[in-house]
XYZ file of C-alpha atoms in Angstrom:
117
model
C -12.010 18.346 -28.597
C -8.725 18.317 -27.443
C -8.446 21.731 -25.964
C -11.819 20.043 -23.408
C -10.011 17.559 -23.059
C -6.246 19.029 -21.642
C -8.274 21.091 -19.363
C -10.274 18.074 -17.923
C -7.098 16.163 -17.262
C -5.336 19.700 -15.623
C -8.252 19.978 -13.272
C -7.951 15.767 -12.490
C -4.406 16.529 -12.044
C -4.541 19.303 -9.644
C -7.360 17.555 -7.937
C -5.350 14.366 -7.068
C -2.575 16.751 -5.918
C -5.127 18.625 -3.568
C -5.380 15.416 -0.655
C -3.195 16.307 2.206
C -1.176 13.596 2.303
C -1.530 12.256 5.497
C 1.598 10.475 7.562
C 1.162 6.944 7.885
C 2.020 4.790 10.581
C 4.097 1.910 9.566
C 1.941 -0.796 8.510
C 2.066 -4.006 6.288
C 2.663 -4.293 2.592
C 0.534 -6.047 0.071
C -1.345 -6.256 -2.609
C -4.595 -5.643 -3.323
C -6.365 -6.443 -6.493
C -10.038 -3.544 -6.325
C -12.921 -3.528 -8.661
C -15.142 0.101 -8.500
C -18.148 0.279 -9.868
C -20.458 2.484 -10.444
C -20.490 6.398 -12.782
C -16.620 5.447 -12.783
C -15.408 6.163 -16.528
C -15.279 9.195 -18.603
C -14.685 10.870 -15.409
C -10.975 11.246 -15.571
C -11.259 7.917 -12.308
C -8.096 5.653 -14.317
C -6.202 9.316 -14.243
C -6.494 10.562 -10.535
C -6.205 6.835 -9.385
C -2.487 7.614 -11.620
C -1.484 10.833 -10.302
C -2.639 9.825 -6.115
C -1.263 6.428 -6.612
C 2.558 7.592 -7.371
C 1.979 10.611 -4.873
C 1.488 7.270 -2.152
C 4.170 5.478 -3.768
C 2.011 2.951 -5.071
C 2.703 0.273 -7.306
C 0.686 -1.832 -9.913
C -2.115 -1.066 -12.693
C -5.210 0.344 -13.477
C -8.447 -0.246 -16.487
C -11.798 0.372 -17.490
C -13.100 -3.338 -17.688
C -16.052 -3.704 -20.584
C -19.027 -3.398 -17.336
C -17.896 0.150 -17.424
C -16.228 -0.939 -13.924
C -12.403 0.392 -13.091
C -9.941 -2.341 -11.995
C -6.742 -1.996 -10.969
C -3.661 -3.686 -8.527
C -2.354 -1.441 -5.935
C 0.552 -3.045 -3.348
C 1.872 -1.175 -0.967
C 1.574 0.014 2.826
C -1.809 -1.627 3.518
C -3.222 2.454 5.098
C -1.881 3.882 1.950
C -4.133 1.278 -0.180
C -7.143 2.535 2.399
C -6.857 6.027 2.411
C -6.595 5.419 -1.479
C -9.594 4.179 -1.814
C -11.692 6.492 0.840
C -10.524 9.253 -1.685
C -12.012 8.439 -4.919
C -14.838 7.321 -3.318
C -14.659 10.790 -2.257
C -15.031 12.198 -5.821
C -17.927 14.311 -6.464
C -17.296 13.990 -10.201
C -17.712 9.545 -10.509
C -20.355 7.718 -8.173
C -18.076 4.430 -6.852
C -21.534 2.435 -6.458
C -18.766 -0.452 -4.878
C -15.624 -1.064 -4.370
C -14.406 -5.392 -4.098
C -11.272 -6.230 -3.233
C -8.971 -9.716 -2.825
C -5.629 -9.496 -1.482
C -3.349 -11.015 -3.149
C 0.356 -12.378 -3.022
C 3.140 -9.315 -3.376
C 4.740 -9.265 -7.023
C 8.222 -8.998 -6.285
C 9.872 -6.225 -9.205
C 7.571 -4.050 -9.421
C 8.361 -0.037 -10.178
C 6.189 2.080 -10.944
C 2.304 2.233 -11.977
C 0.524 2.536 -15.051
C -2.494 3.120 -16.755
C -3.695 -0.060 -19.016
C -5.598 1.816 -21.926
């Protein structure tokens, strides 16, 4: 099983690195709590969010919820957060049926992005 997980994780990391990151115009720094629902667990969704968020220089976290959805808080340029959401909605191995977002106050001093287990 570990060999299969290693292969899957390698594919997910490759896929996250394959997204062409555009040049973003300057935009407002924001923080959003976003909940992705649908078939978003047991498909490498959090791992892909993590690698894409790091490439986009976003801070925050992502975690699974008991109801089968995935929740995250994302902080950075508004246009980069929108790009991340669009990328996650485009995944073939996941099926994002609904995205809910709530704007939050900026969390000063946050330096990285993490996956909460």
